[in-house]
């Protein structure tokens, strides 16, 4: 675990039971973003749809319930610092993306759209099993792109939630961006059904929350050790040295240099986000891979030449992407054992 990188005031929360943290969505920084979500729904003409939000163990909308669960760590900046040390906490842009996505699930549940033949014809059968490792077609125009990892292809419910999120996002420009795509029919369906239901109260306006913070008996540390996937066995046997030396060869005597590890650290979050987005490899695995490379660069004391640092960073990013894709394609170069949770 990367707890040592969290500030002292955050580390003091590790032995505290989550239910005893005194978390409140209404008093949290995310409350303003929930209000922003409601304003977007109002702007789209959905005058009766305001999904209830609550702090939970993860992002989610329980099956059939018109509610939104929000990770508890977003309810307190100190806990958010712990999450940031371990997983890179979501920024405001990402939080809004997840809120829109979960609002799509809640909208589907509130109006029971998944029961209609029109919905099933476009999105499929909701009884299809969920799979964490799902097959997808990169760059398919049958699905919108929003949450990283070609997530709309995971399940019909996720396809609808992603489509709803794109439709709701005021900056998505979906009418022009998806022009000519098969996914446009799904977006037009959402737009049409939202207009039809704008003044109609939901068939199911009150929902039941799943896991609430009041029910979370484990300590903060226990939560992270229980739910955090250990990806390190998948990268521990990687032979990185020869490749990293090729990217960061010994400099000439007169060349100005800087630490290659620090260079990667500066761009770590962007590299992880983009590799996750374009490859579909789960973010925790990409993050573990990048941290392992960063550690090895430091151990070998490899340096980047300042005049070529940008070029070397591009080459390193391509290298990381290629390694990540070996997971995706099931190559033997990395020992891929499915993590348990």
Tab-separated table of N, CA, C and O in Angstrom, residues 2 34 51 62 67 69 80 94-95 104 106 108 112 117 130 156-157 162 174 185-186 194 217 219 226 238 317 319 327:
chain	number	residue	atom	x	y	z
A	2	UNK	N	0.363	2.323	-0.562
A	2	UNK	CA	1.126	3.558	-0.697
A	2	UNK	C	0.739	4.585	0.367
A	2	UNK	O	0.804	5.784	0.142
A	34	UNK	N	-23.005	17.454	-6.888
A	34	UNK	CA	-24.329	16.833	-7.008
A	34	UNK	C	-25.355	17.875	-7.440
A	34	UNK	O	-26.200	17.618	-8.305
A	51	UNK	N	-32.161	11.998	-8.795
A	51	UNK	CA	-31.770	10.780	-8.080
A	51	UNK	C	-31.126	11.096	-6.732
A	51	UNK	O	-30.254	11.956	-6.627
A	62	UNK	N	-27.550	0.728	-7.386
A	62	UNK	CA	-28.025	-0.645	-7.184
A	62	UNK	C	-29.071	-1.034	-8.217
A	62	UNK	O	-29.892	-0.206	-8.631
A	67	UNK	N	-31.107	5.504	-7.429
A	67	UNK	CA	-30.230	6.209	-6.493
A	67	UNK	C	-28.790	6.107	-6.981
A	67	UNK	O	-28.464	5.265	-7.822
A	69	UNK	N	-24.790	5.836	-5.543
A	69	UNK	CA	-23.800	5.682	-4.487
A	69	UNK	C	-22.501	6.349	-4.878
A	69	UNK	O	-22.016	6.185	-6.005
A	80	UNK	N	-9.842	11.566	1.149
A	80	UNK	CA	-9.530	11.708	-0.273
A	80	UNK	C	-8.022	11.710	-0.488
A	80	UNK	O	-7.528	11.200	-1.507
A	94	UNK	N	-13.640	14.254	-13.546
A	94	UNK	CA	-13.930	12.823	-13.496
A	94	UNK	C	-15.139	12.529	-12.614
A	94	UNK	O	-15.950	11.642	-12.925
A	95	UNK	N	-15.260	13.263	-11.502
A	95	UNK	CA	-16.419	13.068	-10.624
A	95	UNK	C	-17.710	13.353	-11.379
A	95	UNK	O	-18.681	12.596	-11.297
A	104	UNK	N	-27.384	7.950	-15.379
A	104	UNK	CA	-27.967	7.170	-16.465
A	104	UNK	C	-28.588	5.881	-15.955
A	104	UNK	O	-29.701	5.504	-16.341
A	106	UNK	N	-29.611	5.378	-12.867
A	106	UNK	CA	-30.749	5.755	-12.026
A	106	UNK	C	-31.956	6.144	-12.878
A	106	UNK	O	-33.108	5.826	-12.529
A	108	UNK	N	-32.643	5.047	-15.896
A	108	UNK	CA	-33.144	3.785	-16.437
A	108	UNK	C	-34.014	3.058	-15.409
A	108	UNK	O	-35.095	2.543	-15.724
A	112	UNK	N	-37.967	2.667	-15.507
A	112	UNK	CA	-38.057	1.256	-15.903
A	112	UNK	C	-37.998	1.085	-17.420
A	112	UNK	O	-38.746	0.322	-18.026
A	117	UNK	N	-39.562	-2.777	-25.073
A	117	UNK	CA	-38.975	-3.419	-26.253
A	117	UNK	C	-38.051	-2.474	-27.010
A	117	UNK	O	-37.038	-2.903	-27.580
A	130	UNK	N	-22.755	-9.960	-16.057
A	130	UNK	CA	-21.669	-8.994	-15.963
A	130	UNK	C	-20.339	-9.731	-15.885
A	130	UNK	O	-20.221	-10.743	-15.197
A	156	UNK	N	-25.292	-4.247	-21.527
A	156	UNK	CA	-26.341	-3.343	-22.001
A	156	UNK	C	-26.663	-2.206	-21.030
A	156	UNK	O	-26.912	-1.070	-21.471
A	157	UNK	N	-26.663	-2.479	-19.732
A	157	UNK	CA	-26.913	-1.415	-18.756
A	157	UNK	C	-25.844	-0.333	-18.826
A	157	UNK	O	-26.139	0.864	-18.706
A	162	UNK	N	-23.669	4.983	-20.298
A	162	UNK	CA	-22.665	5.757	-21.013
A	162	UNK	C	-23.318	6.668	-22.051
A	162	UNK	O	-22.921	7.823	-22.223
A	174	UNK	N	-22.475	15.908	-28.768
A	174	UNK	CA	-22.768	14.572	-29.288
A	174	UNK	C	-23.398	14.586	-30.682
A	174	UNK	O	-23.162	13.679	-31.486
A	185	UNK	N	-28.120	6.356	-33.048
A	185	UNK	CA	-29.484	5.910	-32.804
A	185	UNK	C	-29.774	5.814	-31.309
A	185	UNK	O	-30.877	6.112	-30.853
A	186	UNK	N	-28.774	5.408	-30.543
A	186	UNK	CA	-28.944	5.294	-29.098
A	186	UNK	C	-29.037	6.682	-28.460
A	186	UNK	O	-29.854	6.915	-27.562
A	194	UNK	N	-36.147	11.344	-23.158
A	194	UNK	CA	-36.033	12.391	-22.132
A	194	UNK	C	-37.051	13.500	-22.377
A	194	UNK	O	-37.636	14.043	-21.427
A	217	UNK	N	-18.500	-1.056	8.940
A	217	UNK	CA	-17.876	-1.276	10.249
A	217	UNK	C	-16.355	-1.337	10.192
A	217	UNK	O	-15.692	-1.164	11.213
A	219	UNK	N	-12.394	-0.469	9.547
A	219	UNK	CA	-11.596	0.753	9.630
A	219	UNK	C	-11.198	1.180	8.222
A	219	UNK	O	-11.314	0.405	7.264
A	226	UNK	N	-8.688	-4.611	2.140
A	226	UNK	CA	-9.654	-5.608	1.685
A	226	UNK	C	-10.045	-5.411	0.228
A	226	UNK	O	-10.176	-6.369	-0.530
A	238	UNK	N	8.916	-8.668	-14.581
A	238	UNK	CA	9.217	-7.963	-15.825
A	238	UNK	C	10.714	-7.660	-15.944
A	238	UNK	O	11.336	-7.153	-15.013
A	317	UNK	N	6.245	6.444	-22.963
A	317	UNK	CA	4.800	6.265	-22.943
A	317	UNK	C	4.374	5.180	-23.924
A	317	UNK	O	3.500	4.357	-23.621
A	319	UNK	N	6.212	2.702	-24.852
A	319	UNK	CA	6.688	1.460	-24.235
A	319	UNK	C	5.703	0.964	-23.180
A	319	UNK	O	5.332	-0.211	-23.148
A	327	UNK	N	-1.049	-7.328	-21.570
A	327	UNK	CA	-2.080	-7.820	-20.657
A	327	UNK	C	-3.380	-8.019	-21.427
A	327	UNK	O	-4.046	-9.036	-21.310
